[in-house]
Amino acid sequence: MESVIPIPATPAIPVYGSPAVFPVRRIYCVGRNYADHAREMGGDPNREPPFFFGKPHDAVVPGGGDVSYPPCTSNLHYEVELVVALARGGRDIPVAEAHGCIFGYAVGIDLTRRDLQAGSKEKGQPWDTAKGFDQSAPISPITPVSPEGHPASGAIWLSVNGVEKQRGDLSQMTWRVSEVIAHISRFVALAPGDLIFTGTPSGVGPIVPGDRVRCGIDGLGELEIVMV
Ligand code: MN
């Protein structure tokens, strides 16, 4: 059928060791999933049910590279996160079956306009402009799930201009990946192509144009962006 406008492109992420790509359907993000980051944001680090927000799928910056400093903020923050890429979805996915939905894992940065987020929290308004802007989701190539299984531990780190700012371990996540998938699937039907950003450890902070941000997760490679 003919379209009245050009059909929007589907964003896609490279896959390590493959010429094929991973097309992106939706992006879900988990808030406060590491106790030390919950504390630094003034939250309660206890195991409250996880909460979620979204980013538009075309916010991805596949493989990193240059990222334009966004307008309407003077306090842009980095948040390094483990990203889960789904090969299968469904509703009410049991925790025990959640790993079976995963295609692979990547390193991502949940870029955040912290000043707008603080204003939204204060007024009880949504976070969309703070979290869901253009190029707000840089992401590394995806590493397919290996025969050794799913990463339950391993260093997650980020540096700005060579100075380390964040270092945590995947084992510190309050809600594990399987629990996050199960929980989201109670509210929406997950589907192939969905990405889930699973939260950041402590050490978040501002970046400015010219900054070079590098981050990585043990076994999943690295990601670098330059703010321009
Ligand atoms: Mn985040």
Short mmCIF file of C-alpha atoms and ligand atoms in Angstrom, two decimals:
data_model
loop_
_atom_site.label_atom_id
_atom_site.label_comp_id
_atom_site.label_asym_id
_atom_site.label_seq_id
_atom_site.Cartn_x
_atom_site.Cartn_y
_atom_site.Cartn_z
CA MET A 1 0.00 0.00 0.00
CA GLU A 2 1.22 3.46 -0.84
CA SER A 3 2.19 5.67 2.09
CA VAL A 4 1.24 9.38 2.35
CA ILE A 5 4.66 10.17 3.81
CA PRO A 6 8.02 8.40 3.55
CA ILE A 7 7.90 5.34 5.84
CA PRO A 8 10.03 6.08 8.93
CA ALA A 9 13.18 3.96 9.15
CA THR A 10 13.47 1.29 11.84
CA PRO A 11 16.58 1.93 13.95
CA ALA A 12 18.93 -1.04 14.13
CA ILE A 13 21.89 -2.03 16.32
CA PRO A 14 24.95 -3.93 15.02
CA VAL A 15 25.56 -7.43 16.42
CA TYR A 16 29.08 -8.59 17.33
CA GLY A 17 30.30 -11.35 15.05
CA SER A 18 27.44 -11.04 12.58
CA PRO A 19 26.63 -9.05 9.44
CA ALA A 20 22.99 -8.99 10.62
CA VAL A 21 21.51 -6.20 12.73
CA PHE A 22 19.02 -6.04 15.63
CA PRO A 23 15.99 -3.85 14.75
CA VAL A 24 14.64 -1.80 17.66
CA ARG A 25 10.94 -1.79 18.54
CA ARG A 26 10.69 -0.09 21.96
CA ILE A 27 13.07 1.11 24.67
CA TYR A 28 12.19 0.58 28.33
CA CYS A 29 14.35 1.92 31.16
CA VAL A 30 14.45 0.97 34.85
CA GLY A 31 14.81 3.67 37.50
CA ARG A 32 16.94 3.27 40.64
CA ASN A 33 18.14 -0.31 40.25
CA TYR A 34 21.39 0.05 42.20
CA ALA A 35 21.11 0.98 45.90
CA ASP A 36 24.07 3.38 45.88
CA HIS A 37 22.59 5.35 42.94
CA ALA A 38 19.16 5.43 44.62
CA ARG A 39 20.87 6.98 47.65
CA GLU A 40 22.78 9.58 45.61
CA MET A 41 19.46 10.64 44.01
CA GLY A 42 17.90 11.09 47.45
CA GLY A 43 15.78 7.95 47.17
CA ASP A 44 15.11 4.97 49.40
CA PRO A 45 17.53 2.15 48.52
CA ASN A 46 15.15 -0.50 49.82
CA ARG A 47 13.80 -3.06 47.42
CA GLU A 48 10.67 -1.21 46.28
CA PRO A 49 9.06 -2.54 43.11
CA PRO A 50 11.05 -1.31 40.08
CA PHE A 51 9.58 1.55 38.08
CA PHE A 52 9.90 2.22 34.38
CA PHE A 53 10.03 4.97 31.82
CA GLY A 54 10.60 4.93 28.09
CA LYS A 55 12.62 6.49 25.34
CA PRO A 56 11.61 6.68 21.66
CA HIS A 57 13.26 3.88 19.65
CA ASP A 58 14.96 6.36 17.33
CA ALA A 59 16.85 7.81 20.33
CA VAL A 60 19.47 5.08 19.87
CA VAL A 61 22.97 6.02 18.72
CA PRO A 62 24.22 2.65 17.43
CA GLY A 63 27.90 2.12 18.19
CA GLY A 64 28.31 5.55 19.79
CA GLY A 65 30.35 8.32 18.16
CA ASP A 66 29.41 11.99 18.04
CA VAL A 67 26.38 13.00 20.11
CA SER A 68 24.99 16.54 19.92
CA TYR A 69 24.63 18.31 23.25
CA PRO A 70 20.84 18.65 23.52
CA PRO A 71 19.05 22.02 23.75
CA CYS A 72 17.07 23.23 26.77
CA THR A 73 19.43 21.88 29.43
CA SER A 74 22.47 23.06 31.33
CA ASN A 75 22.97 19.81 33.28
CA LEU A 76 23.24 16.79 30.98
CA HIS A 77 24.20 13.60 32.88
CA TYR A 78 25.65 10.22 31.81
CA GLU A 79 24.34 6.92 33.26
CA VAL A 80 26.10 3.72 32.11
CA GLU A 81 23.72 0.75 31.97
CA LEU A 82 23.48 -2.91 31.00
CA VAL A 83 21.05 -3.13 28.07
CA VAL A 84 19.00 -6.26 27.40
CA ALA A 85 17.87 -7.02 23.82
CA LEU A 86 14.82 -9.27 23.46
CA ALA A 87 14.39 -11.95 20.81
CA ARG A 88 11.00 -13.01 22.19
CA GLY A 89 8.29 -11.33 24.21
CA GLY A 90 4.93 -11.99 25.75
CA ARG A 91 2.69 -11.03 28.66
CA ASP A 92 3.10 -12.20 32.26
CA ILE A 93 6.44 -13.84 31.56
CA PRO A 94 7.46 -15.95 34.60
CA VAL A 95 10.85 -15.06 36.11
CA ALA A 96 12.05 -18.60 35.35
CA GLU A 97 11.30 -18.14 31.63
CA ALA A 98 12.59 -14.58 31.24
CA HIS A 99 16.15 -15.51 30.25
CA GLY A 100 14.71 -17.49 27.35
CA CYS A 101 13.44 -14.21 25.82
CA ILE A 102 16.88 -12.60 25.62
CA PHE A 103 18.80 -12.29 22.35
CA GLY A 104 21.81 -10.55 23.85
CA TYR A 105 23.30 -7.75 25.91
CA ALA A 106 24.92 -4.37 25.23
CA VAL A 107 26.45 -1.37 26.97
CA GLY A 108 24.28 1.75 26.90
CA ILE A 109 24.21 5.30 28.22
CA ASP A 110 20.92 6.68 29.54
CA LEU A 111 21.58 10.36 28.80
CA THR A 112 19.50 12.53 31.10
CA ARG A 113 18.66 16.23 31.29
CA ARG A 114 19.01 16.21 35.09
CA ASP A 115 17.77 19.78 35.51
CA LEU A 116 14.52 19.04 33.64
CA GLN A 117 14.14 15.74 35.54
CA ALA A 118 14.45 17.56 38.88
CA GLY A 119 11.82 20.07 37.74
CA SER A 120 9.48 17.29 36.65
CA LYS A 121 9.88 15.43 39.95
CA GLU A 122 9.10 18.62 41.85
CA LYS A 123 5.93 19.31 39.84
CA GLY A 124 4.82 15.69 39.54
CA GLN A 125 5.13 15.92 35.74
CA PRO A 126 6.31 13.22 33.31
CA TRP A 127 10.00 12.67 32.54
CA ASP A 128 9.73 12.62 28.75
CA THR A 129 11.72 15.76 28.01
CA ALA A 130 14.34 14.76 30.62
CA LYS A 131 14.86 11.24 29.27
CA GLY A 132 13.38 10.81 25.80
CA PHE A 133 15.19 13.30 23.59
CA ASP A 134 17.12 12.86 20.31
CA GLN A 135 20.30 10.75 20.67
CA SER A 136 19.54 10.05 24.34
CA ALA A 137 20.34 6.32 24.07
CA PRO A 138 23.86 5.60 22.78
CA ILE A 139 24.38 1.82 22.65
CA SER A 140 27.23 -0.56 21.81
CA PRO A 141 26.90 -3.47 19.38
CA ILE A 142 24.92 -6.32 20.92
CA THR A 143 26.69 -9.46 22.20
CA PRO A 144 24.46 -12.51 21.61
CA VAL A 145 23.81 -14.67 24.68
CA SER A 146 26.76 -17.03 24.98
CA PRO A 147 26.64 -20.74 25.76
CA GLU A 148 28.17 -19.88 29.16
CA GLY A 149 24.90 -18.17 30.02
CA HIS A 150 23.74 -14.79 31.23
CA PRO A 151 25.95 -12.23 33.01
CA ALA A 152 25.04 -12.14 36.72
CA SER A 153 28.19 -10.29 37.74
CA GLY A 154 30.97 -8.29 36.16
CA ALA A 155 32.32 -4.75 36.31
CA ILE A 156 30.30 -1.87 34.82
CA TRP A 157 32.23 1.39 34.51
CA LEU A 158 32.33 4.81 32.84
CA SER A 159 35.01 7.46 32.41
CA VAL A 160 34.93 11.07 31.22
CA ASN A 161 38.10 12.34 29.49
CA GLY A 162 40.04 9.41 30.96
CA VAL A 163 38.87 9.99 34.55
CA GLU A 164 36.80 7.17 36.02
CA LYS A 165 33.40 8.37 37.27
CA GLN A 166 31.31 5.22 37.69
CA ARG A 167 32.32 1.69 38.71
CA GLY A 168 29.90 -0.92 39.94
CA ASP A 169 29.14 -4.58 39.46
CA LEU A 170 26.14 -6.19 37.79
CA SER A 171 25.68 -8.26 40.95
CA GLN A 172 24.64 -5.03 42.76
CA MET A 173 21.42 -4.69 40.76
CA THR A 174 18.42 -4.55 43.11
CA TRP A 175 16.18 -6.26 40.51
CA ARG A 176 17.89 -8.86 38.36
CA VAL A 177 17.34 -8.93 34.60
CA SER A 178 14.91 -11.86 34.77
CA GLU A 179 12.85 -10.07 37.43
CA VAL A 180 12.81 -6.84 35.41
CA ILE A 181 11.52 -8.64 32.30
CA ALA A 182 8.85 -10.46 34.32
CA HIS A 183 7.74 -7.22 35.98
CA ILE A 184 7.49 -5.12 32.78
CA SER A 185 5.54 -7.92 31.05
CA ARG A 186 2.78 -7.60 33.64
CA PHE A 187 2.08 -4.06 32.39
CA VAL A 188 2.73 -4.37 28.64
CA ALA A 189 3.28 -7.11 26.12
CA LEU A 190 6.99 -7.33 25.42
CA ALA A 191 8.07 -8.22 21.88
CA PRO A 192 11.10 -9.04 19.75
CA GLY A 193 13.14 -5.87 19.20
CA ASP A 194 12.54 -4.42 22.65
CA LEU A 195 15.52 -3.00 24.55
CA ILE A 196 15.62 -2.64 28.32
CA PHE A 197 18.08 -0.27 30.02
CA THR A 198 18.49 -1.80 33.48
CA GLY A 199 19.65 1.09 35.66
CA THR A 200 22.95 2.71 36.64
CA PRO A 201 25.39 2.45 39.55
CA SER A 202 26.41 5.55 41.53
CA GLY A 203 28.70 8.29 40.26
CA VAL A 204 26.42 9.99 37.74
CA GLY A 205 27.42 13.53 36.81
CA PRO A 206 27.45 16.25 34.16
CA ILE A 207 29.12 16.32 30.76
CA VAL A 208 29.69 19.25 28.41
CA PRO A 209 30.51 19.68 24.71
CA GLY A 210 34.00 18.34 23.98
CA ASP A 211 33.82 15.59 26.63
CA ARG A 212 34.82 12.07 25.62
CA VAL A 213 32.79 9.44 27.50
CA ARG A 214 33.94 5.80 27.53
CA CYS A 215 32.15 2.97 29.26
CA GLY A 216 32.08 -0.78 29.33
CA ILE A 217 30.86 -3.97 30.94
CA ASP A 218 33.01 -7.07 31.46
CA GLY A 219 32.51 -9.44 28.55
CA LEU A 220 30.26 -7.09 26.59
CA GLY A 221 32.75 -4.68 25.09
CA GLU A 222 32.95 -0.91 25.29
CA LEU A 223 31.12 2.18 24.03
CA GLU A 224 32.51 5.66 23.41
CA ILE A 225 30.72 8.92 22.67
CA VAL A 226 32.01 12.44 22.11
CA MET A 227 29.75 15.35 23.00
CA VAL A 228 29.69 17.92 20.20
MN MN B 1 19.00 5.33 33.97
#
